[in-house]
PDB file of C-alpha atoms in Angstrom:
ATOM      1  CA  SER T   1       0.025  -0.340   0.198  1.00  0.00           C
ATOM      2  CA  ALA T   2       0.803   3.219  -0.502  1.00  0.00           C
ATOM      3  CA  VAL T   3       3.408   4.832   2.456  1.00  0.00           C
ATOM      4  CA  ILE T   4       1.598   8.206   3.260  1.00  0.00           C
ATOM      5  CA  SER T   5       3.436  11.188   5.274  1.00  0.00           C
ATOM      6  CA  GLN T   6       1.675  13.644   7.925  1.00  0.00           C
ATOM      7  CA  LYS T   7       3.224  16.763   8.970  1.00  0.00           C
ATOM      8  CA  PRO T   8       3.536  17.584  11.717  1.00  0.00           C
ATOM      9  CA  SER T   9       2.756  14.945  14.144  1.00  0.00           C
ATOM     10  CA  ARG T  10       1.878  17.321  16.667  1.00  0.00           C
ATOM     11  CA  ASP T  11       1.592  20.460  17.688  1.00  0.00           C
ATOM     12  CA  ILE T  12       0.673  23.257  20.725  1.00  0.00           C
ATOM     13  CA  CYS T  13      -0.831  26.423  19.211  1.00  0.00           C
ATOM     14  CA  GLN T  14      -2.342  29.673  20.779  1.00  0.00           C
ATOM     15  CA  ARG T  15      -5.717  30.410  20.108  1.00  0.00           C
ATOM     16  CA  GLY T  16      -6.912  32.501  16.871  1.00  0.00           C
ATOM     17  CA  THR T  17      -3.917  31.333  15.324  1.00  0.00           C
ATOM     18  CA  SER T  18      -3.503  28.568  12.108  1.00  0.00           C
ATOM     19  CA  LEU T  19      -2.068  25.886  11.350  1.00  0.00           C
ATOM     20  CA  THR T  20      -1.276  23.779   7.910  1.00  0.00           C
ATOM     21  CA  ILE T  21      -0.686  20.625   8.203  1.00  0.00           C
ATOM     22  CA  GLN T  22       0.794  18.270   5.018  1.00  0.00           C
ATOM     23  CA  CYS T  23       0.248  14.940   3.560  1.00  0.00           C
ATOM     24  CA  GLN T  24       2.684  13.180   0.977  1.00  0.00           C
ATOM     25  CA  VAL T  25       1.977  10.468  -0.279  1.00  0.00           C
ATOM     26  CA  ASP T  26       5.089   8.196  -2.228  1.00  0.00           C
ATOM     27  CA  SER T  27       2.670   7.245  -5.526  1.00  0.00           C
ATOM     28  CA  GLN T  28      -0.206   8.926  -7.379  1.00  0.00           C
ATOM     29  CA  VAL T  29      -3.580   8.176  -5.575  1.00  0.00           C
ATOM     30  CA  THR T  30      -6.985   9.186  -6.728  1.00  0.00           C
ATOM     31  CA  MET T  31      -8.867  10.098  -4.050  1.00  0.00           C
ATOM     32  CA  MET T  32      -7.171  11.573  -0.460  1.00  0.00           C
ATOM     33  CA  PHE T  33      -9.686  12.590   2.226  1.00  0.00           C
ATOM     34  CA  TRP T  34      -9.247  14.386   5.745  1.00  0.00           C
ATOM     35  CA  TYR T  35     -10.583  13.377   8.961  1.00  0.00           C
ATOM     36  CA  ARG T  36     -10.982  14.193  12.395  1.00  0.00           C
ATOM     37  CA  GLN T  37     -10.886  12.427  15.460  1.00  0.00           C
ATOM     38  CA  GLN T  38     -11.553  13.812  18.709  1.00  0.00           C
ATOM     39  CA  PRO T  39     -10.159  11.748  21.957  1.00  0.00           C
ATOM     40  CA  GLY T  40     -11.910   8.004  22.122  1.00  0.00           C
ATOM     41  CA  GLN T  41     -14.372   8.853  18.789  1.00  0.00           C
ATOM     42  CA  SER T  42     -14.745   7.517  15.617  1.00  0.00           C
ATOM     43  CA  LEU T  43     -13.739   9.346  12.183  1.00  0.00           C
ATOM     44  CA  THR T  44     -15.098  11.983  11.308  1.00  0.00           C
ATOM     45  CA  LEU T  45     -14.686  13.118   7.564  1.00  0.00           C
ATOM     46  CA  ILE T  46     -13.922  16.398   6.939  1.00  0.00           C
ATOM     47  CA  ALA T  47     -14.074  16.877   2.970  1.00  0.00           C
ATOM     48  CA  THR T  48     -12.454  14.818   0.055  1.00  0.00           C
ATOM     49  CA  ALA T  49      -9.763  16.813  -1.404  1.00  0.00           C
ATOM     50  CA  ASN T  50     -10.123  17.300  -5.470  1.00  0.00           C
ATOM     51  CA  GLN T  51      -7.558  17.614  -7.647  1.00  0.00           C
ATOM     52  CA  GLY T  52      -7.331  20.963  -9.489  1.00  0.00           C
ATOM     53  CA  SER T  53     -10.466  21.447  -7.521  1.00  0.00           C
ATOM     54  CA  GLU T  54     -11.981  22.786  -4.516  1.00  0.00           C
ATOM     55  CA  ALA T  55     -12.443  20.087  -2.061  1.00  0.00           C
ATOM     56  CA  THR T  56     -15.873  18.375  -1.090  1.00  0.00           C
ATOM     57  CA  TYR T  57     -16.974  19.185   2.235  1.00  0.00           C
ATOM     58  CA  GLU T  58     -19.314  17.503   4.883  1.00  0.00           C
ATOM     59  CA  SER T  59     -21.835  18.773   6.225  1.00  0.00           C
ATOM     60  CA  GLY T  60     -20.654  20.734   9.473  1.00  0.00           C
ATOM     61  CA  PHE T  61     -17.069  21.647   8.058  1.00  0.00           C
ATOM     62  CA  VAL T  62     -16.478  25.011   5.876  1.00  0.00           C
ATOM     63  CA  ILE T  63     -13.772  26.166   3.706  1.00  0.00           C
ATOM     64  CA  ASP T  64     -13.096  29.298   5.806  1.00  0.00           C
ATOM     65  CA  LYS T  65     -12.794  27.262   8.612  1.00  0.00           C
ATOM     66  CA  PHE T  66     -10.341  24.038   6.899  1.00  0.00           C
ATOM     67  CA  PRO T  67      -9.396  25.149   3.407  1.00  0.00           C
ATOM     68  CA  ILE T  68      -7.547  22.114   1.324  1.00  0.00           C
ATOM     69  CA  SER T  69      -5.285  22.359  -1.064  1.00  0.00           C
ATOM     70  CA  ARG T  70      -4.135  19.515  -3.667  1.00  0.00           C
ATOM     71  CA  PRO T  71      -2.278  20.623  -6.194  1.00  0.00           C
ATOM     72  CA  ASN T  72      -1.668  16.910  -7.554  1.00  0.00           C
ATOM     73  CA  LEU T  73      -2.256  13.330  -6.834  1.00  0.00           C
ATOM     74  CA  THR T  74       0.418  13.179  -4.430  1.00  0.00           C
ATOM     75  CA  PHE T  75       0.083  16.117  -1.855  1.00  0.00           C
ATOM     76  CA  SER T  76      -2.569  17.665   0.093  1.00  0.00           C
ATOM     77  CA  THR T  77      -2.977  20.571   3.040  1.00  0.00           C
ATOM     78  CA  LEU T  78      -5.343  20.900   5.657  1.00  0.00           C
ATOM     79  CA  THR T  79      -5.426  24.386   7.173  1.00  0.00           C
ATOM     80  CA  VAL T  80      -7.417  24.500  10.484  1.00  0.00           C
ATOM     81  CA  SER T  81      -7.975  28.303  11.049  1.00  0.00           C
ATOM     82  CA  ASN T  82      -8.873  31.276  13.753  1.00  0.00           C
ATOM     83  CA  MET T  83      -8.217  27.846  15.816  1.00  0.00           C
ATOM     84  CA  SER T  84      -9.884  27.507  19.206  1.00  0.00           C
ATOM     85  CA  PRO T  85      -9.888  25.143  21.921  1.00  0.00           C
ATOM     86  CA  GLU T  86     -12.751  22.966  20.445  1.00  0.00           C
ATOM     87  CA  ASP T  87     -10.238  22.365  17.566  1.00  0.00           C
ATOM     88  CA  SER T  88      -8.354  20.087  19.940  1.00  0.00           C
ATOM     89  CA  SER T  89      -7.815  16.897  18.051  1.00  0.00           C
ATOM     90  CA  ILE T  90      -6.245  14.405  15.715  1.00  0.00           C
ATOM     91  CA  TYR T  91      -6.440  15.252  11.860  1.00  0.00           C
ATOM     92  CA  LEU T  92      -5.210  12.337   9.821  1.00  0.00           C
ATOM     93  CA  CYS T  93      -5.276  12.533   6.359  1.00  0.00           C
ATOM     94  CA  SER T  94      -6.411   9.650   3.886  1.00  0.00           C
ATOM     95  CA  VAL T  95      -6.031   7.875   0.782  1.00  0.00           C
ATOM     96  CA  ARG T  96      -7.162   5.254  -1.771  1.00  0.00           C
ATOM     97  CA  THR T  97      -5.714   4.307  -5.367  1.00  0.00           C
ATOM     98  CA  GLY T  98      -9.223   3.460  -6.460  1.00  0.00           C
ATOM     99  CA  ALA T  99     -13.258   2.890  -5.967  1.00  0.00           C
ATOM    100  CA  GLY T 100     -13.625  -0.157  -4.759  1.00  0.00           C
ATOM    101  CA  GLN T 101     -10.224   0.263  -2.665  1.00  0.00           C
ATOM    102  CA  PRO T 102      -9.629   0.441   0.929  1.00  0.00           C
ATOM    103  CA  GLN T 103      -8.646   3.729   2.698  1.00  0.00           C
ATOM    104  CA  HIS T 104      -5.331   3.894   3.836  1.00  0.00           C
ATOM    105  CA  PHE T 105      -4.744   6.570   6.814  1.00  0.00           C
ATOM    106  CA  GLY T 106      -1.670   8.501   7.916  1.00  0.00           C
ATOM    107  CA  ASP T 107       0.049   8.845  11.378  1.00  0.00           C
ATOM    108  CA  GLY T 108      -2.359  12.060  11.848  1.00  0.00           C
ATOM    109  CA  THR T 109      -1.467  15.392  13.493  1.00  0.00           C
ATOM    110  CA  ARG T 110      -2.493  15.675  16.923  1.00  0.00           C
ATOM    111  CA  LEU T 111      -3.411  19.388  17.886  1.00  0.00           C
ATOM    112  CA  SER T 112      -4.011  21.241  20.668  1.00  0.00           C
ATOM    113  CA  ILE T 113      -5.090  24.786  21.364  1.00  0.00           C
ATOM    114  CA  LEU T 114      -4.751  26.840  24.035  1.00  0.00           C
TER     115      LEU T 114
ATOM    116  CA  GLY W   1     -26.984   8.301   3.623  1.00  0.00           C
ATOM    117  CA  GLU W   2     -25.944   5.500   4.737  1.00  0.00           C
ATOM    118  CA  ASN W   3     -25.598   5.004   8.687  1.00  0.00           C
ATOM    119  CA  VAL W   4     -23.583   2.164  10.584  1.00  0.00           C
ATOM    120  CA  GLU W   5     -23.887   0.816  14.047  1.00  0.00           C
ATOM    121  CA  GLN W   6     -21.539  -0.775  16.159  1.00  0.00           C
ATOM    122  CA  HIS W   7     -21.508  -3.110  19.240  1.00  0.00           C
ATOM    123  CA  PRO W   8     -20.318  -3.338  21.575  1.00  0.00           C
ATOM    124  CA  SER W   9     -18.305  -0.537  22.293  1.00  0.00           C
ATOM    125  CA  THR W  10     -16.399  -2.388  24.641  1.00  0.00           C
ATOM    126  CA  LEU W  11     -15.166  -5.955  25.155  1.00  0.00           C
ATOM    127  CA  SER W  12     -13.075  -7.256  27.024  1.00  0.00           C
ATOM    128  CA  VAL W  13     -11.974 -11.304  26.744  1.00  0.00           C
ATOM    129  CA  GLN W  14      -9.760 -13.410  28.387  1.00  0.00           C
ATOM    130  CA  GLU W  15      -6.506 -14.575  26.275  1.00  0.00           C
ATOM    131  CA  GLY W  16      -7.260 -17.772  23.926  1.00  0.00           C
ATOM    132  CA  ASP W  17     -11.258 -16.557  24.189  1.00  0.00           C
ATOM    133  CA  SER W  18     -12.922 -15.604  20.783  1.00  0.00           C
ATOM    134  CA  ALA W  19     -14.159 -12.005  20.201  1.00  0.00           C
ATOM    135  CA  VAL W  20     -17.032 -10.807  18.328  1.00  0.00           C
ATOM    136  CA  ILE W  21     -17.837  -7.525  16.725  1.00  0.00           C
ATOM    137  CA  LYS W  22     -21.070  -6.420  14.944  1.00  0.00           C
ATOM    138  CA  CYS W  23     -22.137  -4.020  12.959  1.00  0.00           C
ATOM    139  CA  THR W  24     -24.951  -2.711  10.915  1.00  0.00           C
ATOM    140  CA  TYR W  25     -25.878  -0.544   7.998  1.00  0.00           C
ATOM    141  CA  SER W  26     -28.488   1.240   6.798  1.00  0.00           C
ATOM    142  CA  ASP W  27     -28.138   1.243   2.921  1.00  0.00           C
ATOM    143  CA  SER W  28     -28.408  -1.848   0.651  1.00  0.00           C
ATOM    144  CA  ALA W  29     -26.225  -0.285  -1.959  1.00  0.00           C
ATOM    145  CA  SER W  30     -23.558  -0.414   0.380  1.00  0.00           C
ATOM    146  CA  ASN W  31     -21.374  -3.515  -0.726  1.00  0.00           C
ATOM    147  CA  TYR W  32     -17.805  -2.559   0.617  1.00  0.00           C
ATOM    148  CA  PHE W  33     -17.113  -3.435   4.259  1.00  0.00           C
ATOM    149  CA  PRO W  34     -13.913  -2.574   5.646  1.00  0.00           C
ATOM    150  CA  TRP W  35     -12.464  -3.527   9.467  1.00  0.00           C
ATOM    151  CA  TYR W  36      -9.630  -0.954  10.903  1.00  0.00           C
ATOM    152  CA  LYS W  37      -7.684  -1.298  14.074  1.00  0.00           C
ATOM    153  CA  GLN W  38      -6.511   1.394  15.797  1.00  0.00           C
ATOM    154  CA  GLU W  39      -3.516   0.931  18.402  1.00  0.00           C
ATOM    155  CA  LEU W  40      -3.361   3.461  21.323  1.00  0.00           C
ATOM    156  CA  GLY W  41      -1.616   6.438  19.532  1.00  0.00           C
ATOM    157  CA  LYS W  42      -1.359   5.169  16.056  1.00  0.00           C
ATOM    158  CA  ARG W  43      -3.295   5.226  12.873  1.00  0.00           C
ATOM    159  CA  PRO W  44      -6.009   2.841  11.927  1.00  0.00           C
ATOM    160  CA  GLN W  45      -4.953  -0.003   9.891  1.00  0.00           C
ATOM    161  CA  LEU W  46      -6.835  -2.179   7.857  1.00  0.00           C
ATOM    162  CA  ILE W  47      -6.902  -5.582   9.269  1.00  0.00           C
ATOM    163  CA  ILE W  48      -9.756  -7.565   6.773  1.00  0.00           C
ATOM    164  CA  ASP W  49     -12.228  -6.220   4.142  1.00  0.00           C
ATOM    165  CA  ILE W  50     -15.123  -7.912   2.288  1.00  0.00           C
ATOM    166  CA  ARG W  51     -17.372  -6.838  -0.499  1.00  0.00           C
ATOM    167  CA  SER W  52     -20.972  -7.572  -0.769  1.00  0.00           C
ATOM    168  CA  ASN W  53     -20.433 -10.373  -3.616  1.00  0.00           C
ATOM    169  CA  VAL W  54     -18.723 -12.823  -0.216  1.00  0.00           C
ATOM    170  CA  GLY W  55     -20.438 -14.052   2.521  1.00  0.00           C
ATOM    171  CA  GLU W  56     -17.598 -14.932   4.404  1.00  0.00           C
ATOM    172  CA  LYS W  57     -13.542 -13.858   4.392  1.00  0.00           C
ATOM    173  CA  LYS W  58     -10.755 -15.483   6.740  1.00  0.00           C
ATOM    174  CA  ASP W  59      -7.220 -14.185   7.625  1.00  0.00           C
ATOM    175  CA  GLN W  60      -5.606 -16.348   9.735  1.00  0.00           C
ATOM    176  CA  ARG W  61      -7.138 -15.742  13.414  1.00  0.00           C
ATOM    177  CA  ILE W  62      -9.489 -12.875  11.634  1.00  0.00           C
ATOM    178  CA  ALA W  63     -12.847 -13.856  10.210  1.00  0.00           C
ATOM    179  CA  VAL W  64     -15.463 -11.521   8.840  1.00  0.00           C
ATOM    180  CA  THR W  65     -18.920 -12.573   7.577  1.00  0.00           C
ATOM    181  CA  LEU W  66     -21.661 -10.206   5.847  1.00  0.00           C
ATOM    182  CA  ASN W  67     -25.308 -11.150   5.536  1.00  0.00           C
ATOM    183  CA  LYS W  68     -26.526  -8.696   3.192  1.00  0.00           C
ATOM    184  CA  THR W  69     -30.355  -9.519   3.609  1.00  0.00           C
ATOM    185  CA  ALA W  70     -30.107  -8.754   7.145  1.00  0.00           C
ATOM    186  CA  LYS W  71     -27.173  -5.755   6.259  1.00  0.00           C
ATOM    187  CA  HIS W  72     -25.000  -6.740   8.535  1.00  0.00           C
ATOM    188  CA  PHE W  73     -21.338  -7.811   9.480  1.00  0.00           C
ATOM    189  CA  SER W  74     -19.417  -9.075  12.128  1.00  0.00           C
ATOM    190  CA  LEU W  75     -15.477  -9.154  13.053  1.00  0.00           C
ATOM    191  CA  HIS W  76     -14.346 -12.656  14.767  1.00  0.00           C
ATOM    192  CA  ILE W  77     -11.042 -12.719  16.423  1.00  0.00           C
ATOM    193  CA  THR W  78     -10.138 -16.432  17.190  1.00  0.00           C
ATOM    194  CA  GLU W  79      -7.855 -17.386  19.713  1.00  0.00           C
ATOM    195  CA  THR W  80      -7.332 -13.504  21.038  1.00  0.00           C
ATOM    196  CA  GLN W  81      -3.693 -12.183  22.652  1.00  0.00           C
ATOM    197  CA  PRO W  82      -2.676  -9.050  23.960  1.00  0.00           C
ATOM    198  CA  GLU W  83      -1.695  -7.565  20.803  1.00  0.00           C
ATOM    199  CA  ASP W  84      -5.232  -7.896  20.065  1.00  0.00           C
ATOM    200  CA  SER W  85      -6.059  -5.171  22.300  1.00  0.00           C
ATOM    201  CA  ALA W  86      -6.891  -1.661  20.446  1.00  0.00           C
ATOM    202  CA  VAL W  87     -10.019   0.264  19.207  1.00  0.00           C
ATOM    203  CA  TYR W  88     -11.798  -1.894  16.123  1.00  0.00           C
ATOM    204  CA  PHE W  89     -13.807  -0.117  13.751  1.00  0.00           C
ATOM    205  CA  CYS W  90     -15.905  -1.077  10.822  1.00  0.00           C
ATOM    206  CA  ALA W  91     -17.012   1.255   7.784  1.00  0.00           C
ATOM    207  CA  ALA W  92     -19.168   0.705   5.046  1.00  0.00           C
ATOM    208  CA  SER W  93     -19.063   2.443   1.858  1.00  0.00           C
ATOM    209  CA  ILE W  94     -20.797   1.981  -2.181  1.00  0.00           C
ATOM    210  CA  SER W  95     -17.827   0.921  -4.435  1.00  0.00           C
ATOM    211  CA  SER W  96     -19.131   1.907  -7.622  1.00  0.00           C
ATOM    212  CA  THR W  97     -19.573   6.298  -6.227  1.00  0.00           C
ATOM    213  CA  GLY W  98     -16.110   5.892  -4.338  1.00  0.00           C
ATOM    214  CA  ASN W  99     -15.682   8.090  -2.058  1.00  0.00           C
ATOM    215  CA  GLN W 100     -17.538   8.136   1.336  1.00  0.00           C
ATOM    216  CA  PHE W 101     -16.668   5.784   4.172  1.00  0.00           C
ATOM    217  CA  TYR W 102     -18.882   5.634   6.748  1.00  0.00           C
ATOM    218  CA  PHE W 103     -17.416   4.883  10.213  1.00  0.00           C
ATOM    219  CA  GLY W 104     -18.691   2.334  13.326  1.00  0.00           C
ATOM    220  CA  THR W 105     -18.490   4.416  16.798  1.00  0.00           C
ATOM    221  CA  GLY W 106     -15.749   1.771  17.292  1.00  0.00           C
ATOM    222  CA  THR W 107     -15.188  -1.392  20.062  1.00  0.00           C
ATOM    223  CA  SER W 108     -12.436  -0.863  22.598  1.00  0.00           C
ATOM    224  CA  LEU W 109     -11.259  -4.498  23.112  1.00  0.00           C
ATOM    225  CA  THR W 110      -9.049  -5.289  25.816  1.00  0.00           C
ATOM    226  CA  VAL W 111      -7.260  -9.076  25.849  1.00  0.00           C
ATOM    227  CA  ILE W 112      -6.883 -10.004  29.435  1.00  0.00           C
ATOM    228  CA  PRO W 113      -3.526 -12.040  29.735  1.00  0.00           C
TER     229      PRO W 113
END
């Protein structure tokens, strides 16, 4: 399966600031996704990162808060904007090599906002 | 949209016993069902998956069964070991439309030595 590198692995940020998380894959993949996982909770899809076009956001998530870029088939970024303590969570990217294939996850970014 | 329910939320078993985790789904169009294991502080990792044209699939001590009529699927772990302790997530998706995975709420499995 694809090797997924996500960074930073963790960060502690001040309220009101923004953080950009990077996801790099070692091969071209059709689909890339961004998830949020609160402690002890399941995985919540934030958006699908579309190559060359705007991301597709799930209900409850908006582009102004979570802007996403995907300039090519191996790289995507998620920015968490104007952070508040409620944004403290683990953010994970995942990839699929094609329809009907499983998703594979990066190691995640553990984000704490003071 | 699809709704996936997972039970139990926590499960403790003695080492060597079997563990069973059950999931139900609502959308009859779902046809791909992966299971993920997430150890503390680690990424979710795919452990087994099943497609709707198959009723059962095994991989060593792990098996998954699917009942399309009842819209439920189960993960079976036999001869459990302490390293099986983790949170397990089921998911459902419609592979023809590609994208959305609908995850269950997770089961925290503890294997007691």
